[in-house]
Coordinates of C-alpha atoms and ligand atoms in Angstrom, one line a residue:
X7 CA 0.0 0.0 0.0
X8 CA 1.2 3.5 -0.8
X9 CA 1.8 6.0 2.0
X10 CA -1.2 8.1 2.8
X11 CA -3.6 5.9 1.0
X12 CA -6.5 4.9 3.2
X13 CA -6.6 1.2 4.1
X14 CA -10.0 0.0 3.3
X15 CA -9.0 -3.6 3.7
X16 CA -9.0 -3.0 7.5
X17 CA -12.5 -1.7 7.2
X18 CA -13.6 -4.6 5.0
X19 CA -11.8 -7.2 7.0
X20 CA -14.0 -6.1 9.9
X21 CA -17.1 -8.1 9.1
X22 CA -18.1 -7.8 12.7
X23 CA -21.6 -8.1 13.9
X24 CA -22.7 -4.8 15.6
X25 CA -21.6 -4.9 19.2
X26 CA -25.1 -4.6 20.7
X27 CA -26.4 -7.4 18.4
X28 CA -23.9 -9.9 19.6
X29 CA -25.1 -12.9 21.6
X30 CA -22.2 -12.3 24.0
X31 CA -23.4 -8.7 24.6
X32 CA -26.9 -9.9 25.2
X33 CA -25.7 -12.6 27.6
X34 CA -23.9 -9.8 29.6
X35 CA -27.1 -7.7 29.6
X36 CA -29.1 -10.5 31.0
X37 CA -26.4 -11.3 33.5
X38 CA -26.4 -7.7 34.6
X39 CA -30.1 -7.7 35.1
X40 CA -29.7 -10.7 37.4
X41 CA -26.7 -9.5 39.4
X42 CA -26.6 -5.8 39.5
X43 CA -27.8 -5.6 43.1
X44 CA -25.1 -8.0 44.3
X45 CA -22.7 -6.1 46.4
X46 CA -18.9 -6.6 46.5
X47 CA -19.2 -7.6 50.1
X48 CA -21.7 -10.3 49.1
X49 CA -19.3 -11.5 46.4
X50 CA -16.4 -11.8 49.0
X51 CA -18.7 -13.7 51.4
X52 CA -19.5 -16.2 48.6
X53 CA -16.0 -17.0 47.7
X54 CA -13.1 -17.4 50.2
X55 CA -10.7 -17.7 47.3
X56 CA -11.7 -14.4 45.6
X57 CA -8.6 -12.4 46.4
X58 CA -6.3 -15.0 45.0
X59 CA -8.4 -15.6 42.0
X60 CA -8.9 -11.9 41.1
X61 CA -5.4 -10.6 41.5
X62 CA -2.2 -11.1 39.6
X63 CA 1.4 -10.1 39.2
X64 CA 2.8 -8.4 36.1
X65 CA 6.5 -7.9 36.6
X66 CA 6.8 -5.3 39.4
X67 CA 3.1 -4.6 39.5
X68 CA 0.6 -6.5 41.7
X69 CA -2.9 -5.9 40.5
X70 CA -5.9 -6.6 42.8
X71 CA -9.2 -6.4 41.0
X72 CA -11.2 -8.4 43.5
X73 CA -12.9 -5.3 44.9
X74 CA -14.9 -5.0 41.7
X75 CA -18.5 -5.9 41.0
X76 CA -17.6 -9.0 39.1
X77 CA -18.1 -12.7 39.7
X78 CA -16.6 -15.8 38.0
X79 CA -19.6 -15.8 35.7
X80 CA -19.2 -12.1 34.9
X81 CA -15.5 -12.6 34.0
X82 CA -16.4 -15.7 31.9
X83 CA -19.0 -13.7 29.9
X84 CA -16.7 -10.7 29.5
X85 CA -13.9 -13.0 28.2
X86 CA -16.4 -14.6 25.7
X87 CA -17.1 -11.0 24.5
X88 CA -13.3 -10.3 24.1
X89 CA -12.9 -13.5 22.2
X90 CA -15.9 -12.8 19.9
X91 CA -14.5 -9.3 19.3
X92 CA -11.2 -10.9 18.3
X93 CA -9.1 -8.9 20.7
X94 CA -6.1 -11.2 20.4
X95 CA -6.2 -11.0 16.6
X96 CA -6.3 -7.2 16.7
X97 CA -3.5 -7.2 19.2
X98 CA -1.4 -9.2 16.8
X99 CA -2.3 -6.8 13.9
X100 CA -1.0 -3.9 16.0
X101 CA 2.2 -5.6 17.0
X102 CA 2.9 -6.8 13.4
X103 CA 2.4 -3.5 11.7
X104 CA -1.0 -3.7 10.1
X105 CA -2.4 -0.3 9.4
X106 CA -5.0 -0.4 12.1
X107 CA -5.1 3.4 12.2
X108 CA -6.9 3.2 8.9
X109 CA -8.3 6.7 8.9
X110 CA -4.7 8.0 8.7
X111 CA -3.3 5.0 6.8
X112 CA -0.8 4.2 9.5
X113 CA 0.5 1.3 11.5
X114 CA 0.6 1.7 15.3
X115 CA 4.0 0.7 16.4
X116 CA 4.9 2.3 19.7
X117 CA 5.6 -1.3 20.8
X118 CA 8.4 -1.5 18.3
X119 CA 10.2 1.4 20.1
X120 CA 10.6 -1.0 23.1
X121 CA 11.1 -4.2 21.2
X122 CA 14.0 -5.4 23.4
X123 CA 14.3 -8.7 21.4
X124 CA 15.3 -6.5 18.5
X125 CA 13.7 -9.0 16.2
X126 CA 12.9 -7.4 12.9
X127 CA 9.6 -5.6 12.5
X128 CA 8.8 -4.9 8.9
X129 CA 6.7 -1.9 7.7
X130 CA 6.4 -0.9 4.1
X131 CA 8.9 -3.7 3.3
X132 CA 11.6 -2.4 5.6
X133 CA 12.8 -3.6 9.0
X134 CA 12.3 -0.5 11.2
X135 CA 14.5 -1.7 14.1
X136 CA 17.8 -0.3 12.7
X137 CA 16.3 3.2 12.4
X138 CA 15.0 3.0 16.0
X139 CA 18.4 1.9 17.3
X140 CA 20.1 4.7 15.3
X141 CA 18.0 7.4 16.9
X142 CA 18.5 5.9 20.3
X143 CA 22.2 6.0 19.8
X144 CA 22.1 9.7 18.8
X145 CA 19.9 10.5 21.9
X146 CA 22.4 8.7 24.0
X147 CA 25.3 10.7 22.5
X148 CA 23.5 14.1 23.1
X149 CA 22.4 13.2 26.6
X150 CA 25.9 12.1 27.6
X151 CA 27.4 15.3 26.4
X152 CA 24.9 17.4 28.3
X153 CA 25.1 15.2 31.5
X154 CA 28.9 15.3 31.4
X155 CA 28.8 19.1 31.0
X156 CA 30.5 18.9 27.6
X157 CA 27.7 20.5 25.6
X158 CA 28.4 24.2 26.0
X159 CA 26.2 27.2 25.4
X160 CA 27.2 30.2 23.4
X161 CA 29.4 31.7 26.1
X162 CA 31.2 28.4 26.9
X163 CA 29.2 27.4 30.0
X164 CA 27.6 24.0 30.4
X165 CA 23.8 23.5 30.2
X166 CA 21.9 23.6 33.5
X167 CA 18.3 23.9 32.3
X168 CA 16.4 22.0 29.7
X169 CA 13.1 23.5 28.5
X170 CA 10.8 21.1 26.5
X171 CA 8.5 23.1 24.2
X172 CA 5.7 20.9 23.0
X173 CA 2.0 20.2 23.6
X174 CA -0.4 17.3 24.0
X175 CA 1.5 14.1 23.2
X176 CA 4.7 16.1 22.7
X177 CA 4.5 17.3 26.3
X178 CA 2.5 15.1 28.7
X179 CA 4.5 11.9 28.4
X180 CA 8.0 13.4 29.0
X181 CA 6.6 15.8 31.6
X182 CA 5.0 13.0 33.5
X183 CA 8.0 10.6 33.2
X184 CA 10.6 13.2 34.3
X185 CA 8.4 14.1 37.3
X186 CA 7.7 10.4 38.1
X187 CA 11.3 9.5 38.0
X188 CA 12.7 12.6 39.8
X189 CA 14.9 10.6 42.2
X190 CA 16.8 9.3 39.2
X191 CA 17.3 12.8 37.5
X192 CA 20.8 14.2 37.1
X193 CA 21.4 16.4 40.1
X194 CA 22.9 19.3 38.1
X195 CA 20.1 19.5 35.6
X196 CA 16.7 21.2 35.9
X197 CA 13.8 20.4 33.6
X198 CA 10.9 22.7 32.5
X199 CA 7.9 22.0 30.3
X200 CA 6.1 24.7 28.3
X201 CA 2.9 23.7 26.5
X202 CA 0.3 26.4 26.5
X203 CA 0.2 29.3 24.0
X204 CA -0.7 31.5 27.0
X205 CA 2.2 33.9 27.1
X206 CA 2.3 33.8 30.9
X207 CA 3.5 30.2 30.7
X208 CA 6.7 30.8 28.7
X209 CA 7.2 34.1 30.5
X210 CA 7.2 32.6 33.9
X211 CA 9.3 29.6 32.8
X212 CA 12.0 31.7 31.3
X213 CA 12.1 34.4 34.0
X214 CA 14.5 32.7 36.4
X215 CA 16.6 31.0 33.6
X216 CA 19.9 32.1 32.1
X217 CA 20.1 32.0 28.3
X218 CA 23.7 31.1 28.5
X219 CA 23.0 27.7 30.1
X220 CA 19.5 26.9 28.8
X221 CA 18.8 24.3 26.1
X222 CA 15.4 24.2 24.3
X223 CA 13.9 21.0 22.9
X224 CA 11.3 21.9 20.4
X225 CA 9.1 18.8 20.3
X226 CA 6.5 18.5 17.6
X227 CA 5.6 15.6 15.5
X228 CA 4.2 17.8 12.7
X229 CA 6.3 20.9 13.5
X230 CA 3.3 22.9 12.4
X231 CA 1.5 23.2 15.8
X232 CA 0.7 26.9 16.4
X233 CA 1.3 26.8 20.2
X234 CA 4.6 25.1 20.0
X235 CA 6.0 27.2 17.1
X236 CA 4.9 30.4 18.8
X237 CA 6.6 29.4 22.1
X238 CA 9.7 28.2 20.2
X239 CA 9.8 31.6 18.4
X240 CA 9.6 33.5 21.8
X241 CA 12.3 31.3 23.2
X242 CA 14.6 32.0 20.2
X243 CA 14.1 35.8 20.6
X244 CA 14.8 35.5 24.3
X245 CA 18.1 33.7 23.5
X246 CA 19.1 36.0 20.7
X247 CA 18.4 39.0 22.8
X248 CA 21.2 37.9 25.1
X249 CA 23.5 36.1 22.6
X250 CA 23.1 38.6 19.8
X251 CA 24.2 36.1 17.2
X252 CA 22.2 33.6 15.2
X253 CA 25.0 31.1 15.6
X254 CA 23.9 30.6 19.2
X255 CA 20.7 28.8 18.0
X256 CA 22.6 25.6 17.1
X257 CA 24.0 25.5 20.7
X258 CA 20.7 26.0 22.4
X259 CA 18.0 24.4 20.2
X260 CA 17.4 20.8 19.3
X261 CA 14.2 19.5 17.7
X262 CA 12.2 16.3 17.9
X263 CA 10.0 15.8 14.9
X264 CA 9.0 13.8 11.9
X265 CA 9.2 16.9 9.7
X266 CA 12.8 17.8 8.7
X267 CA 11.7 20.4 6.2
X268 CA 9.7 22.5 8.8
X269 CA 12.5 22.1 11.4
X270 CA 15.0 23.5 9.0
X271 CA 12.6 26.3 8.0
X272 CA 12.4 27.3 11.7
X273 CA 16.1 27.7 11.8
X274 CA 17.2 24.5 13.6
X275 CA 20.0 22.6 12.0
X276 CA 18.6 19.2 11.0
X277 CA 21.8 17.7 12.5
X278 CA 20.2 18.7 15.8
X279 CA 16.9 17.0 14.9
X280 CA 15.9 13.7 16.5
X281 CA 13.6 11.8 14.2
X282 CA 10.5 9.7 14.9
X283 CA 7.9 8.3 12.6
X284 CA 4.3 8.7 11.7
X285 CA 3.6 5.2 13.0
X286 CA 4.1 6.6 16.6
X287 CA 1.0 8.3 17.8
X288 CA 1.5 11.5 19.8
X289 CA 0.0 10.1 23.0
X290 CA 2.1 7.0 22.7
X291 CA 5.4 8.7 21.8
X292 CA 7.3 9.0 25.1
X293 CA 9.1 5.8 24.1
X294 CA 10.4 7.6 21.0
X295 CA 12.7 10.6 20.6
X296 CA 9.9 12.6 22.2
X297 CA 11.4 11.0 25.3
X298 CA 14.6 13.0 24.8
X299 CA 14.1 15.0 28.0
X300 CA 13.7 11.7 29.9
X301 CA 17.0 10.4 28.4
X302 CA 18.8 13.6 29.3
X303 CA 17.3 13.5 32.8
X304 CA 17.9 9.9 33.6
X305 CA 20.7 8.8 31.2
X306 CA 20.3 6.2 28.5
X307 CA 20.8 3.2 30.8
X308 CA 17.7 4.2 32.8
X309 CA 15.7 5.1 29.7
X310 CA 16.5 1.6 28.4
X311 CA 15.2 0.2 31.8
X312 CA 12.0 2.1 31.2
X313 CA 11.8 0.5 27.7
X314 CA 12.5 -2.9 29.3
X315 CA 9.6 -2.4 31.7
X316 CA 7.2 -1.6 28.8
X317 CA 8.6 -4.6 26.9
X318 CA 7.8 -6.8 29.9
X319 CA 4.2 -5.6 29.8
X320 CA 4.1 -6.1 26.0
X321 CA 5.3 -9.7 26.5
X322 CA 2.6 -10.3 29.2
X323 CA 0.0 -8.9 26.8
X324 CA 1.2 -11.1 24.0
X325 CA 1.8 -14.3 25.8
X326 CA -0.6 -14.6 28.8
X327 CA -3.8 -16.5 28.4
X328 CA -6.8 -14.2 28.2
X329 CA -8.1 -15.1 31.7
X330 CA -4.9 -13.9 33.3
X331 CA -4.0 -11.2 30.9
X332 CA -4.1 -8.1 33.1
X333 CA -4.6 -5.3 30.4
X334 CA -7.4 -7.4 29.0
X335 CA -9.0 -8.0 32.3
X336 CA -8.9 -4.4 33.4
X337 CA -10.3 -3.3 30.0
X338 CA -13.2 -5.8 30.4
X339 CA -14.0 -4.7 33.9
X340 CA -14.2 -1.1 32.5
X341 CA -16.6 -2.2 29.7
X342 CA -18.7 -3.9 32.4
X343 CA -19.1 -0.6 34.3
X344 CA -19.4 1.8 31.4
X345 CA -21.7 -0.2 29.2
X346 CA -23.8 -2.2 31.6
X347 CA -23.9 -0.1 34.8
X348 CA -23.8 3.2 33.0
X349 CA -20.7 4.5 34.8
X350 CA -19.4 7.6 33.1
X351 CA -16.0 8.2 34.7
X352 CA -12.9 6.4 35.7
X353 CA -10.9 7.7 38.7
X354 CA -7.1 7.5 38.8
X355 CA -5.6 8.0 42.3
X356 CA -1.9 7.6 42.6
X357 CA -0.8 7.5 46.2
X358 CA 2.6 8.8 45.2
X359 CA 3.8 12.4 44.9
X360 CA 6.0 11.5 42.0
X361 CA 3.0 10.1 40.0
X362 CA 1.0 13.3 40.5
X363 CA 0.9 13.9 36.7
X364 CA -0.4 10.4 35.9
X365 CA -4.1 11.3 36.0
X366 CA -3.5 14.1 33.4
X367 CA -1.4 11.8 31.3
X368 CA -4.0 9.0 31.3
X369 CA -6.7 11.5 30.7
X370 CA -5.2 12.2 27.3
X371 CA -4.2 8.6 26.6
X372 CA -7.7 7.3 27.2
X373 CA -10.0 10.2 26.2
X374 CA -8.1 11.0 23.0
X375 CA -7.9 7.4 22.0
X376 CA -11.4 6.3 22.8
X377 CA -13.5 9.4 22.7
X378 CA -15.0 8.3 19.4
X379 CA -18.5 7.6 18.1
X380 CA -18.0 6.1 14.6
X381 CA -17.1 2.4 14.3
X382 CA -14.5 0.9 12.1
X383 CA -17.3 -0.1 9.8
X384 CA -18.6 3.5 9.6
X385 CA -21.6 3.2 11.8
X386 CA -22.6 5.5 14.6
X387 CA -22.3 3.6 17.9
X388 CA -25.4 2.9 20.0
X389 CA -23.4 2.4 23.2
X390 CA -21.1 4.6 25.2
X391 CA -17.4 4.5 24.5
X392 CA -14.4 6.1 26.3
X393 CA -15.0 7.2 29.9
X394 CA -14.2 10.6 31.4
X395 CA -10.8 10.0 33.1
X396 CA -10.0 12.1 36.1
X397 CA -8.2 12.0 39.3
X398 CA -5.7 13.4 41.7
X399 CA -3.1 12.1 44.0
X400 CA -3.8 10.6 47.4
X401 CA -4.2 11.5 50.1
X402 CA -5.1 15.0 48.9
X403 CA -8.3 13.7 47.2
X404 CA -9.4 12.2 50.5
X405 CA -9.7 15.7 52.0
X406 CA -11.6 17.0 49.0
X407 CA -13.6 15.1 46.4
X408 CA -13.6 11.6 48.0
X409 CA -16.7 12.6 49.8
X410 CA -18.6 12.0 46.6
X411 CA -17.1 8.6 46.2
X412 CA -18.2 7.6 49.8
X413 CA -21.7 9.1 49.9
X414 CA -22.6 10.5 46.5
X415 CA -25.0 8.9 44.1
X416 CA -22.6 7.9 41.3
X417 CA -20.8 4.7 40.5
X418 CA -17.1 5.6 40.0
X419 CA -14.7 2.7 39.3
X420 CA -11.3 3.9 40.5
X421 CA -7.7 2.8 40.3
X422 CA -5.6 3.2 43.4
X423 CA -1.9 3.0 42.7
X424 CA 1.0 3.0 45.3
X425 CA 4.6 2.0 45.4
X426 CA 5.4 -0.5 48.3
X427 CA 8.9 0.9 48.8
X428 CA 9.2 4.6 49.3
X429 CA 11.9 6.7 47.7
X430 CA 12.1 8.6 51.0
X431 CA 10.3 6.7 53.9
X432 CA 10.8 9.6 56.3
X433 CA 10.0 8.2 59.7
X434 CA 6.6 6.4 59.3
X435 CA 5.2 8.8 56.7
X436 CA 5.1 6.3 53.9
X437 CA 3.3 3.8 56.2
X438 CA 0.7 6.5 57.0
X439 CA 0.3 7.0 53.3
X440 CA -0.1 3.3 52.7
X441 CA -2.5 2.9 55.6
X442 CA -4.7 5.6 54.0
X443 CA -4.6 3.8 50.6
X444 CA -5.6 0.5 52.2
X445 CA -8.2 2.0 54.5
X446 CA -9.9 4.0 51.7
X447 CA -10.3 1.0 49.4
X448 CA -11.6 -1.0 52.3
X449 CA -14.1 1.7 53.3
X450 CA -15.2 2.1 49.7
X451 CA -15.9 -1.6 49.6
X452 CA -17.5 -2.1 53.1
X453 CA -19.2 1.2 53.8
X454 CA -20.9 1.4 57.2
X455 CA -24.4 0.2 58.0
X456 CA -27.0 2.2 60.0
X457 CA -26.7 -0.5 62.7
X458 CA -22.9 0.0 63.0
X459 CA -23.2 3.7 63.2
X460 CA -26.0 3.4 65.7
X461 CA -24.0 1.0 67.9
X462 CA -20.9 3.1 67.8
X463 CA -22.8 6.3 68.7
X464 CA -24.5 4.5 71.6
X465 CA -21.2 3.3 72.8
X466 CA -20.0 6.9 72.8
X467 CA -22.9 7.8 75.0
X468 CA -24.8 9.9 72.5
X469 CA -28.5 10.2 73.2
X470 CA -30.9 8.3 71.0
X471 CA -32.6 11.5 69.7
X472 CA -29.3 12.8 68.3
X473 CA -28.4 9.4 66.9
X474 CA -31.7 9.2 65.1
X475 CA -31.1 12.6 63.5
X476 CA -27.6 11.7 62.4
X477 CA -27.5 8.0 61.7
X478 CA -28.5 8.2 58.0
X479 CA -26.0 11.0 57.3
X480 CA -23.2 9.0 58.9
X481 CA -24.0 5.8 56.9
X482 CA -22.0 4.7 53.9
X483 CA -23.3 2.3 51.3
X484 CA -19.9 1.0 50.3
X485 CA -19.9 -1.2 47.2
X486 CA -17.8 1.4 45.3
X487 CA -15.4 -0.5 43.1
X488 CA -11.7 -0.1 43.2
X489 CA -8.7 -1.8 41.6
X490 CA -5.4 -1.6 43.5
X491 CA -2.1 -1.6 41.8
X492 CA 0.9 -2.1 44.1
X493 CA 4.3 -1.2 42.5
X494 CA 7.3 -2.8 44.2
X495 CA 9.2 0.5 43.8
X496 CA 8.8 3.3 41.3
X497 CA 11.9 2.6 39.3
X498 CA 12.2 3.4 35.6
X499 CA 11.4 -0.2 34.8
X500 CA 8.3 -0.3 37.0
X501 CA 7.2 2.9 35.4
X502 CA 7.5 1.3 32.0
X503 CA 5.4 -1.7 33.3
X504 CA 2.7 0.6 34.5
X505 CA 2.3 2.9 31.5
X506 CA 2.3 0.1 29.0
X507 CA -0.4 -1.7 31.1
X508 CA -2.7 1.3 30.6
X509 CA -1.8 1.7 26.9
X510 CA -2.9 -1.9 26.3
X511 CA -6.0 -1.6 28.5
X512 CA -7.1 1.4 26.4
X513 CA -6.3 -0.5 23.2
X514 CA -8.5 -3.5 24.2
X515 CA -11.5 -1.3 25.0
X516 CA -11.1 0.4 21.6
X517 CA -11.2 -3.0 19.9
X518 CA -14.3 -4.1 21.8
X519 CA -16.0 -0.8 21.0
X520 CA -14.9 -1.3 17.3
X521 CA -13.5 2.2 17.1
X522 CA -10.1 3.6 15.8
X523 CA -8.2 4.5 19.0
X524 CA -5.3 6.0 17.1
X525 CA -6.7 9.0 15.2
X526 CA -7.7 12.3 16.8
X527 CA -9.9 14.4 14.4
X528 CA -11.3 16.3 17.3
X529 CA -7.8 17.6 18.1
X530 CA -7.1 18.4 14.5
X531 CA -10.3 20.5 14.4
X532 CA -9.1 22.6 17.2
X533 CA -5.9 23.3 15.4
X534 CA -7.7 24.9 12.4
X535 CA -10.7 26.5 14.0
X536 CA -8.7 29.1 15.9
X537 CA -7.1 30.6 12.8
X538 CA -10.3 32.3 11.5
X539 CA -11.0 33.9 14.9
X540 CA -7.4 34.9 15.3
X541 CA -7.6 36.8 12.0
X542 CA -10.7 38.6 13.2
X543 CA -9.1 39.5 16.5
X544 CA -6.1 40.9 14.7
X545 CA -8.3 42.9 12.3
X546 CA -10.2 44.3 15.2
X547 CA -13.5 45.1 13.3
X548 CA -16.9 44.2 14.8
X549 CA -17.7 40.7 13.6
X550 CA -20.9 39.0 12.5
X551 CA -21.5 35.6 11.1
X552 CA -20.7 33.2 13.9
X553 CA -23.4 32.1 16.2
X554 CA -24.8 35.0 18.3
X555 CA -22.9 34.0 21.4
X556 CA -19.5 33.7 19.6
X557 CA -20.1 37.0 17.8
X558 CA -21.0 38.7 21.1
X559 CA -18.0 37.3 22.9
X560 CA -15.5 38.3 20.2
X561 CA -17.0 41.8 20.1
X562 CA -16.9 42.1 23.9
X563 CA -13.3 41.1 23.8
X564 CA -12.4 43.6 21.1
X565 CA -14.1 46.4 22.9
X566 CA -11.8 46.1 25.9
X567 CA -8.7 44.9 24.2
Ligands
LIG1 C1 -1.7 13.0 20.4 C2 -2.3 14.1 19.7 C3 -1.9 15.5 20.1 C4 -0.6 16.0 19.6 C5 -0.4 17.5 19.8 C6 0.9 18.0 19.4 O1 -1.9 11.9 20.2 O2 -2.2 13.9 18.3 O3 -2.0 15.6 21.5 O4 0.4 15.3 20.2 O5 -1.5 18.1 19.2 O6 1.1 17.8 18.0 P1 2.6 17.9 17.4 O7 3.5 17.0 18.1 O8 2.4 17.6 15.9 O9 3.0 19.3 17.7

């Protein structure tokens, strides 16, 4: 197939029955009608072996999914659905370079970037592994020079600050990884991330920095993204203002892109460009040269560890029978809640300061991948697809929005994530953190009955009138589902295990929903829509022709500009 030509064979090979017409779907619907009132407490009482059965180890991750509203029968029916949707066959299509991103005529090969077996992967008749290795080698060379203080700025001083300019997939991955792996970051280097076009963001980032010792990484797959180019331009002016000589650009700017022509047009020497390829989706690109800030921060050995960790998860996904295959199981449990219980959101609660950017990262990974309504066979879905992903780190959430989890009216399946070994145990603080993690998931499961509250209040000598007034308010239904992920220790390898687990979970859900998880037309729309309005704002004349609200807002803005 030629580059850029749409791959209709993927559409045509997809002779699937509509999801909601499948007998496996119907079986789940009927099962739901029978069991939807069964509580997790009840399920635990029914089966003393439940914890062992519904938990599993994936490299350094221990995943406990027993606190979910699923029984043996539920899992059996969900697995039958996965089999009928050919999840394993689609998994193989992804790993072996079929153009499953058919609306952009692209293969989806982020797994090749961490293919530690180095076995050949052919795409368009070419083994892509040597190219991947070559870019890794160049990244290693650059990072070593910076880390060894051999890469010097225009005035001969070593680099101290690295500013990554990029947005979306060219920002969230490296930002989250460098933050998550802070204890492994080179102690003489500081990392900054600028994404937004909002001028305050680059202004505040650059304010404390010294142009002589700052290196910019302009990260953009397309190298046409308005926000990134505007910020890169501002950064260049800031540098030249001090350096006074265009020659300084080569010492202070490198680019990560698939578009050499635009990189060169911007004024960055293509010898300072780190390539990646259109078969790497933006939100799956932290394993590619988009991970350059991670390599500089951690060194290539640790980055390789991170790739190893992702590879371990890939191997688990490829080789583990479906009933023990954790990304598939987690995906199916999500389907059960979103499509049968009508849950709308997925909570992500890392009990780890370093993982504080994980909810944001997974929000993009999931919502941009599975926020789709047209199936691979061009039909509008009649079921819900990707959930709203949200979250914050524990225990902060406990003192804020957890109230709604405990006593609100919504069903919110949540992932709780914690490293067992702390980076800095600091007296018993890590144990207090862990105790909160464990107690919260227990409380969300068990709740507290009216009887328990009543007895406790009586024991505390509270009079019955007050008890009667308060008892309902102090009762918790429990039965709120959680999945717990214990990480041995948040090392680069464990981090790789974790992120790849979520990537594959998202993939499996996309396959079941029969959507293309790898395009993002909604994001593309945003990129073009703003241009017309920008022209109008620049012209400054009263506008007409949008909807009345947009006209009104533009005119109000112009009046006070
Ligand atoms: C990711 C999306 C999107 C993209 C940004 C930046 O999957 O496609 O978030 O990464 O819009 O695009 P560029 O890297 O092309 O600047």
